[in-house]
Each structure stands twice: as C-alpha cells, then as structure tokens.
Amino acid sequence: LSGPLATSTSFGRPSNPGELFVKSIGRPTAGWDICEDAIAEFFTEQQVPRDAWRLTEANLQYELCSTYPSKLVVPVSVADDLLHQAATKGSVLLRSAQPTNNAASQGAERTYLEACRQAVHRHAPLVIFDCRTQVAAQANRFFKGGGSERPDTYQDSGRCGDLNSVIQLDVPNIHEMLNSYMQLRALVERSDIPENRWLQRLGDTCWLEHCRKITEAAVTVARHQPPQCVLVHCSDGWDRTAQVCSLAQLLMDHRYRTRKGFATLVDKDWRRFGHRFSERSLAGGQKASPIFLQFLFCVSAVAAQFPADFEFDSTDLMMLADLRLCGAMGTFLYNSEQEAIDADAPTTQVSGLCLVDLAAAILTSVGAGCGGSSAGCGTGAGGNSSSSALANRRRSSTIVRANSDGCGSESKPLRHQQECPQQQQQQQQ
C-alpha cells in the first residue's frame, strides 16, 4: 500500500488496525455519535413524557457512576442531589446492579424507586426482575454484601402502588456461559462424531438451553403490560442485565428491528451502559465470557422466527460478531464509555457500528430510488430489497411499544412472514 496509509506508520505502529485506518483517512469515523442525541432518542423516538421525566447531566464527568453514560433520563421529581446520594449508597437506576444489604443504603434506593414509579403512573406497581438464580443471589448477599429485594422493604401503606413481585429469571452466570461456549466450539471443530450423535452432543453443551433462558427472560419482561415500573438487575448490571434488557426492547419496539435502530440499541445498552467488552474478551483472562456473542445468537433466533419483522438477518449479526472478535473496532474494546473517552477512541479508532449505520443508509437510498412498485413484496430475511423491507417494517406489529425503562403502552404479537401474491407467482414459475 502507498500514500497516507504507508506514511502513517512513521508515527509508530498503532495498537490495532482500526487506529491505522483512522490515521490513514485523516478524520474520525462515523458511528460514535449514533446515540449521542439523548433528547431525540428518549423524548422524540420513544415518546417519553417530558412532564414526568427529564434529562440530567449529573454524570457528565462520570463522577456519579463511571460505568453509565454521561447523560441519563430520570424522573422530574428527582433532584441531582438525590442521584448523588443514591449513587453513593450503591443504588442504581431502573437498569441496575444488585441492591445493597444494609438499612442505611436502602433509604436512598427506596426514594429513587418510588420517584420512578410515580413518574410512570400514580397507581403503577413496582415489578423487579432478578436475572440470577436464588442460590446466586444468596451467595452475593453473604460474600459481597449484596443480595435480592424483599417485598416488604418496598411496601408502604401510604403509597398508591406497592411492590408487586420480585421475579427470579434464573439466567446462569458468565462462568457457566464460557464453559458452555468452549464445549460448543470444541464440538464444532470435531469431525469424528457420527451424525446421529451430533444433536445429542449439542444438547450436552447446554448452549441452546442457556440461550433459551435468556430469550424467555426477555419475553417475560416484555409481557409485563403498562402502567408498571420495571427494574431489571443481576449482580453487577452489565452482563445478564444487558442481555435481557436489550433483547426485551428489541421485542417491544419495532425501531430496534431496523439496521440503524439495532446499532442504536447496541450503542446505548452495551457500549454506553458499561458492558465489560475488554474483560469479557475471549482472547483470555479470568473474566472472559461470550456474553455479547450470546446476545447476537439470541437475536438471530428471533429474527429467523419472524423474518418479516426485521430489517436485518443472521448475515448482519455475523458481521457484528466478526467485528467484536477481530479486536480492530474501538466500539468493542473498552469496559465503559468513560474508558473509551479517556483513550480518545471516538477520534482515533473505528466504530464498528458505523458499518451497520452505513448499510442502513445505503439500503434506504436504494429503496427510495426503487419507487413504490416493490413495496408490496420483499425478500424478508434476505434483506436485499430495502423498499420492501422498510414497508414490511411499518406494516409489522410490535409486542409492546416501550420506553427505555421497560414500561410500554401497546401489546401486539409479532407475526411470521407472509408471501405476497407476486412472490407466490414467481415461485410457481
């Protein structure tokens, strides 16, 4: 190679190929700001009522919570002082880590959760989902000072709404997921297993069972109809919580089933809310685990079942998996938004989500040029006809129209793809 790419090596070899590419083109790549406009995402796209919720910059310098985004949406009735007090006590937002296990800390937690509940509806019950098993919750209580919620702790006779229930989702931890993944990988790489034994060996890895539990947990969260205040957490709030929350939003909001919408979801719920991409890297380490890859696997299964309701398919998801594994995309290299900012990643490294955003823009422009003749029949899972895919997206139903806190307003089932008369005629020919 010649030109700027060749001369850029005179400044020293970058730590990854993404930095080399950014230096060669002389400008940052797109994708880092895909979810930067928090006002548009929450108040315009998700139609969060401004009279009940507000945007706060209390975490602008990441002093409130280093693993959360710089901009957060909180109830109007909650002052920034209470946010700092609740964060100091170990409490969190509606997507959170496990609760604290002492009386002094529970006061700020209860106050904040009550404000969130009131912001949803005066009579809204509070429903808490714990992604862990009961055994894991008890172990965290004894060894880490955490634990699980007790319904009587959050009930108050003076309130219009009480804690409805604490539901255990029984999703395994990162170590079980890694063990299952390694068994699956070993099985795929073997060629000496008879065909009539292969499915049995696949079941023995427990990979499909773990993915079933994650998907089932997301469906359980999505089916809780409004008006309710929903809190989802695990131990730390960046693994199982990210899987369940993002998959539930995918089921509830049709926007996240478009290419650009899915990139927004990944940026918001994984990169900005502090999934430990660096620690979970399969390159090695005691905390390695295929959490993000497992999420993509679950999304692929849902998209295969309801292809007419998705603008992307397994090919797009495999591209994201490759970008995660290659180690060249700054999007998937850091443990939090703060780490990426400190490393100057938005200006020196490639965002893997810019490729997804670019694909969506190209397909939208192609669809606009095709006119309305093909809007009635499309390729569904193939995703090759953008005008038909976008038309299918607008016609398709959503399970629940939801806000970021898991509370929605409309319930309709996803539907399987139906062939239009032109497709049937083409197949007959």
XYZ file of C-alpha atoms in Angstrom:
429
model
C 0.000 0.000 0.000
C 1.146 3.551 -0.674
C 0.069 7.076 0.152
C -1.201 8.194 3.552
C -1.578 4.624 4.803
C 2.097 3.899 4.267
C 3.381 7.191 5.714
C 1.230 6.877 8.818
C 3.493 4.127 10.131
C 6.225 6.713 10.697
C 4.331 7.831 13.802
C 4.643 4.397 15.368
C 2.557 1.295 14.892
C -0.986 1.758 16.325
C -2.248 -0.699 18.912
C -4.864 -2.054 16.484
C -5.659 -1.865 12.743
C -8.578 0.467 13.444
C -6.208 3.218 14.591
C -4.127 2.739 11.461
C -7.225 3.171 9.300
C -8.329 6.344 11.098
C -4.836 7.833 10.697
C -4.829 6.928 7.015
C -8.094 8.738 6.242
C -7.203 11.682 8.470
C -10.585 12.002 10.214
C -12.755 10.123 12.729
C -15.234 7.518 11.529
C -18.974 7.767 11.991
C -20.850 5.626 14.488
C -19.504 7.001 17.762
C -22.323 9.534 17.988
C -25.106 7.187 16.889
C -26.831 7.532 20.270
C -25.305 10.858 21.310
C -28.551 12.837 20.972
C -30.240 11.552 24.119
C -33.095 14.058 23.798
C -34.043 12.750 20.353
C -33.697 9.091 21.404
C -35.835 9.261 24.531
C -38.237 12.181 24.128
C -38.785 12.099 20.356
C -38.313 8.492 19.268
C -39.510 6.724 22.436
C -42.021 9.488 23.262
C -41.086 9.649 26.938
C -43.394 12.253 28.573
C -41.415 15.393 29.422
C -43.732 16.284 32.295
C -42.642 13.111 34.155
C -39.010 12.586 33.055
C -36.031 14.855 32.400
C -32.510 14.666 31.020
C -29.783 15.156 33.616
C -26.083 15.857 33.154
C -25.219 14.881 36.720
C -22.933 12.187 35.282
C -21.347 14.399 32.651
C -17.876 13.883 34.161
C -18.673 10.240 35.128
C -18.497 11.135 38.811
C -21.955 9.718 39.547
C -21.283 6.300 38.016
C -18.219 5.548 35.898
C -19.888 2.664 34.028
C -23.005 4.636 32.995
C -23.458 7.141 30.132
C -22.765 10.831 30.642
C -26.436 11.721 30.012
C -29.255 9.991 31.855
C -33.048 10.244 31.913
C -34.506 10.498 35.441
C -37.883 11.445 36.970
C -38.634 15.177 37.086
C -39.220 14.959 40.831
C -35.669 13.683 41.461
C -33.035 16.337 42.078
C -29.397 15.767 41.155
C -28.507 15.794 44.856
C -30.615 12.667 45.399
C -28.895 10.997 42.453
C -25.506 11.605 44.035
C -26.798 10.380 47.378
C -28.309 7.229 45.869
C -25.160 6.527 43.861
C -23.037 6.960 46.964
C -25.203 4.438 48.779
C -24.866 1.901 45.957
C -28.316 2.321 44.433
C -28.911 2.491 40.697
C -31.392 3.353 38.001
C -34.144 1.138 36.533
C -31.463 -0.958 34.977
C -29.160 -1.724 37.825
C -26.835 -3.919 39.795
C -27.907 -5.883 42.863
C -29.279 -3.951 45.862
C -27.248 -3.170 48.935
C -27.694 -5.143 52.117
C -27.790 -2.520 54.840
C -30.530 -0.279 56.198
C -28.608 2.970 55.680
C -28.331 2.402 51.931
C -31.898 1.249 51.373
C -33.383 4.688 52.137
C -31.991 6.353 49.004
C -32.846 3.282 46.925
C -36.477 3.324 48.063
C -36.793 7.080 47.495
C -35.448 6.853 43.968
C -37.525 3.812 43.000
C -40.643 5.476 44.388
C -39.947 8.564 42.261
C -39.553 6.357 39.179
C -42.787 4.527 39.981
C -44.667 7.800 40.401
C -43.241 9.057 37.095
C -44.765 6.055 35.320
C -48.209 6.345 36.912
C -49.628 7.193 40.314
C -51.068 3.681 40.695
C -48.247 1.837 38.887
C -46.956 -1.231 40.737
C -43.226 -1.891 41.021
C -42.018 -5.143 39.463
C -38.407 -6.247 39.970
C -36.688 -8.896 37.845
C -33.556 -10.530 39.238
C -31.691 -12.227 36.386
C -29.827 -14.540 38.777
C -30.808 -17.794 40.382
C -31.900 -17.735 44.008
C -28.692 -19.526 45.024
C -26.534 -16.916 43.289
C -28.465 -14.084 44.927
C -27.938 -15.588 48.367
C -24.233 -16.143 47.688
C -23.800 -12.489 46.718
C -25.540 -11.488 49.911
C -23.097 -13.381 52.115
C -19.852 -12.803 50.208
C -20.294 -9.393 48.527
C -22.714 -7.554 50.784
C -25.405 -7.516 48.099
C -28.457 -9.666 47.700
C -32.042 -9.501 46.475
C -35.051 -7.355 47.297
C -37.609 -8.234 49.930
C -41.152 -7.172 49.003
C -41.894 -5.835 52.482
C -38.908 -3.474 52.218
C -40.526 -1.543 49.355
C -44.148 -1.659 50.531
C -45.704 1.351 52.187
C -49.349 1.655 53.209
C -49.277 5.353 52.350
C -48.480 4.710 48.696
C -50.943 4.116 45.885
C -48.797 1.393 44.382
C -46.760 -1.331 46.060
C -44.084 -3.771 45.025
C -45.978 -6.348 43.011
C -43.353 -9.064 42.963
C -39.685 -10.000 42.730
C -39.250 -12.464 39.877
C -36.143 -14.659 39.537
C -35.193 -15.197 35.870
C -32.601 -17.930 36.586
C -30.050 -16.937 33.925
C -26.635 -18.624 34.519
C -23.511 -16.576 35.287
C -20.582 -15.729 32.999
C -18.547 -18.777 34.026
C -21.271 -21.226 33.019
C -21.715 -19.379 29.727
C -17.995 -19.585 28.980
C -17.866 -23.298 29.796
C -20.851 -23.932 27.524
C -19.305 -21.879 24.716
C -15.992 -23.734 24.911
C -17.804 -27.080 24.701
C -19.779 -25.826 21.702
C -16.603 -24.628 19.998
C -14.872 -27.966 20.600
C -17.888 -29.788 19.183
C -17.982 -27.681 16.015
C -14.269 -28.207 15.402
C -14.556 -32.008 15.638
C -15.258 -34.158 12.595
C -15.294 -37.622 14.162
C -18.770 -37.505 15.748
C -21.419 -39.579 13.950
C -24.285 -37.579 12.528
C -26.857 -39.423 14.634
C -24.981 -38.404 17.809
C -24.242 -34.784 16.929
C -27.506 -33.252 18.153
C -27.179 -35.114 21.415
C -23.680 -33.726 21.897
C -25.008 -30.263 21.025
C -27.589 -30.574 23.781
C -24.882 -31.655 26.222
C -23.122 -28.290 25.765
C -26.213 -26.536 27.248
C -25.621 -23.625 24.852
C -29.115 -23.736 23.380
C -30.631 -24.139 26.842
C -28.788 -21.068 28.126
C -29.918 -19.040 25.106
C -33.479 -20.253 25.643
C -33.392 -18.971 29.226
C -32.141 -15.547 28.110
C -34.839 -15.258 25.439
C -37.520 -16.500 27.823
C -36.401 -13.938 30.408
C -36.645 -11.125 27.832
C -40.127 -12.251 26.799
C -41.198 -12.329 30.461
C -40.031 -8.731 30.925
C -41.634 -7.584 27.658
C -45.010 -9.106 28.520
C -45.478 -7.009 31.654
C -48.032 -4.524 30.436
C -48.276 -0.863 31.470
C -48.658 1.009 33.636
C -45.877 -0.642 35.619
C -42.468 0.379 36.838
C -39.988 -2.357 35.902
C -36.498 -2.828 37.323
C -34.105 -5.423 35.894
C -30.798 -6.300 37.536
C -28.264 -9.071 38.111
C -25.123 -8.885 40.278
C -23.208 -6.103 38.509
C -25.688 -4.958 35.866
C -23.533 -5.223 32.740
C -23.865 -8.873 31.585
C -27.193 -10.659 32.076
C -28.927 -7.327 32.603
C -27.644 -6.074 29.247
C -28.751 -9.274 27.505
C -32.259 -9.284 28.944
C -32.934 -5.530 28.730
C -31.727 -5.095 25.162
C -33.495 -8.220 23.904
C -36.728 -7.136 25.636
C -36.509 -3.719 23.961
C -35.961 -5.436 20.626
C -39.223 -7.332 21.147
C -41.130 -4.285 22.360
C -40.040 -1.546 19.942
C -40.054 -2.071 16.173
C -37.441 0.682 15.697
C -34.768 -1.584 17.150
C -35.540 -4.174 14.483
C -34.160 -1.907 11.764
C -30.439 -1.797 10.989
C -29.886 1.700 12.339
C -32.176 1.058 15.298
C -30.280 -2.087 16.241
C -26.984 -0.203 16.070
C -28.529 2.408 18.378
C -29.624 -0.322 20.796
C -26.149 -1.874 20.912
C -24.517 1.517 21.415
C -26.955 2.543 24.163
C -27.365 -0.650 26.185
C -23.948 -2.235 25.666
C -21.254 0.366 24.977
C -22.646 3.342 26.894
C -24.057 1.373 29.823
C -20.725 -0.266 30.511
C -20.645 -3.851 29.274
C -17.120 -5.042 30.054
C -16.017 -5.654 26.475
C -12.348 -5.701 27.436
C -12.743 -8.040 30.411
C -15.103 -10.378 28.516
C -12.748 -10.714 25.537
C -12.283 -14.357 24.549
C -8.597 -13.672 23.967
C -8.002 -14.694 27.556
C -8.402 -13.668 31.143
C -10.293 -14.946 34.165
C -13.351 -12.820 33.376
C -13.685 -13.836 29.719
C -17.175 -14.798 28.578
C -19.114 -14.715 25.260
C -21.924 -12.512 26.626
C -22.275 -10.228 23.589
C -21.950 -13.100 21.107
C -24.653 -14.959 23.011
C -26.926 -11.925 22.734
C -26.389 -11.844 18.960
C -27.196 -15.582 18.831
C -30.500 -14.972 20.635
C -31.373 -12.079 18.317
C -30.603 -14.266 15.303
C -33.010 -16.932 16.572
C -35.817 -14.394 16.985
C -35.117 -12.852 13.568
C -35.206 -16.313 11.958
C -38.604 -16.980 13.517
C -40.088 -13.605 12.488
C -38.134 -12.560 9.357
C -40.795 -10.125 8.098
C -40.436 -8.043 11.250
C -36.674 -7.467 10.906
C -34.686 -5.308 8.511
C -31.581 -7.438 9.144
C -30.795 -11.143 9.380
C -28.109 -13.545 10.583
C -25.632 -12.258 7.982
C -25.639 -8.800 9.555
C -25.361 -10.307 13.035
C -22.413 -12.481 11.982
C -20.701 -9.341 10.705
C -21.149 -7.747 14.132
C -19.779 -10.906 15.762
C -16.716 -10.763 13.489
C -16.192 -7.099 14.343
C -16.375 -7.965 18.035
C -13.833 -10.789 17.717
C -11.350 -9.120 15.376
C -10.111 -6.630 18.002
C -9.895 -3.772 15.495
C -13.123 -1.931 16.362
C -12.923 0.616 19.167
C -16.620 0.086 19.897
C -15.897 -3.340 21.373
C -12.563 -2.700 23.110
C -13.464 -0.856 26.320
C -15.313 -1.544 29.556
C -17.281 1.713 29.627
C -17.993 4.948 27.811
C -15.580 6.701 30.152
C -12.726 4.366 29.224
C -13.359 4.995 25.530
C -13.356 8.770 26.089
C -10.159 8.610 28.151
C -8.491 6.627 25.345
C -9.677 9.207 22.776
C -11.322 6.336 20.900
C -14.006 8.418 19.099
C -11.312 10.357 17.213
C -8.581 7.725 16.825
C -10.381 4.391 16.332
C -13.048 2.869 14.120
C -16.594 2.435 15.348
C -17.938 -0.970 14.341
C -21.458 0.467 14.370
C -20.660 2.856 11.524
C -20.772 -0.130 9.146
C -24.281 -1.031 10.328
C -25.372 2.597 10.055
C -23.827 2.833 6.565
C -25.661 -0.292 5.413
C -28.957 1.164 6.638
C -28.324 4.460 4.813
C -27.414 2.691 1.565
C -30.492 0.471 1.679
C -32.746 3.420 2.474
C -31.416 5.390 -0.510
C -31.764 2.359 -2.781
C -35.332 1.853 -1.566
C -36.184 5.494 -2.284
C -34.938 5.089 -5.836
C -36.975 1.945 -6.466
C -40.299 3.721 -6.063
C -43.415 2.085 -4.709
C -43.733 -0.827 -7.143
C -41.851 -3.300 -4.971
C -43.191 -2.133 -1.616
C -45.771 -4.881 -1.573
C -43.433 -7.862 -1.730
C -39.947 -8.202 -0.341
C -37.166 -10.578 0.464
C -37.795 -10.748 4.223
C -34.826 -12.394 5.893
C -32.591 -11.827 2.912
C -32.754 -8.066 3.297
C -31.841 -7.388 -0.362
C -34.858 -5.191 -1.136
C -34.778 -2.174 1.132
C -38.047 -0.608 -0.007
C -39.953 -3.808 0.706
C -38.085 -4.375 3.946
C -38.955 -0.897 5.183
C -42.536 -1.369 4.061
C -42.703 -4.643 5.953
C -41.243 -2.875 8.971
C -44.027 -0.312 9.008
C -46.735 -2.928 8.479
C -45.380 -5.382 11.026
C -46.649 -5.440 14.594
C -44.762 -4.930 17.813
C -45.147 -6.835 21.046
C -45.044 -3.727 23.217
C -44.342 -0.105 22.407
C -41.848 0.613 25.181
C -39.719 3.254 26.761
C -36.212 2.588 27.991
C -37.467 1.663 31.474
C -39.371 -1.350 30.156
C -42.844 0.193 30.516
C -44.894 0.253 27.333
C -48.312 1.158 26.063
C -49.429 -1.262 23.351
C -49.360 -5.032 23.027
C -49.464 -6.856 19.712
C -47.871 -10.134 18.619
C -45.060 -10.471 16.155
C -46.140 -12.324 13.052
C -44.475 -14.729 10.690
C -43.621 -13.504 7.213
C -46.426 -13.901 4.687
C -45.753 -14.198 0.987
C -47.478 -11.714 -1.261
C -49.204 -12.881 -4.469
C -46.254 -11.729 -6.641
C -43.832 -13.879 -4.625
C -46.106 -16.916 -4.901
C -46.371 -16.397 -8.656
C -42.593 -16.112 -9.001
C -42.066 -19.311 -7.003
C -44.590 -21.175 -9.171
C -42.786 -20.014 -12.297
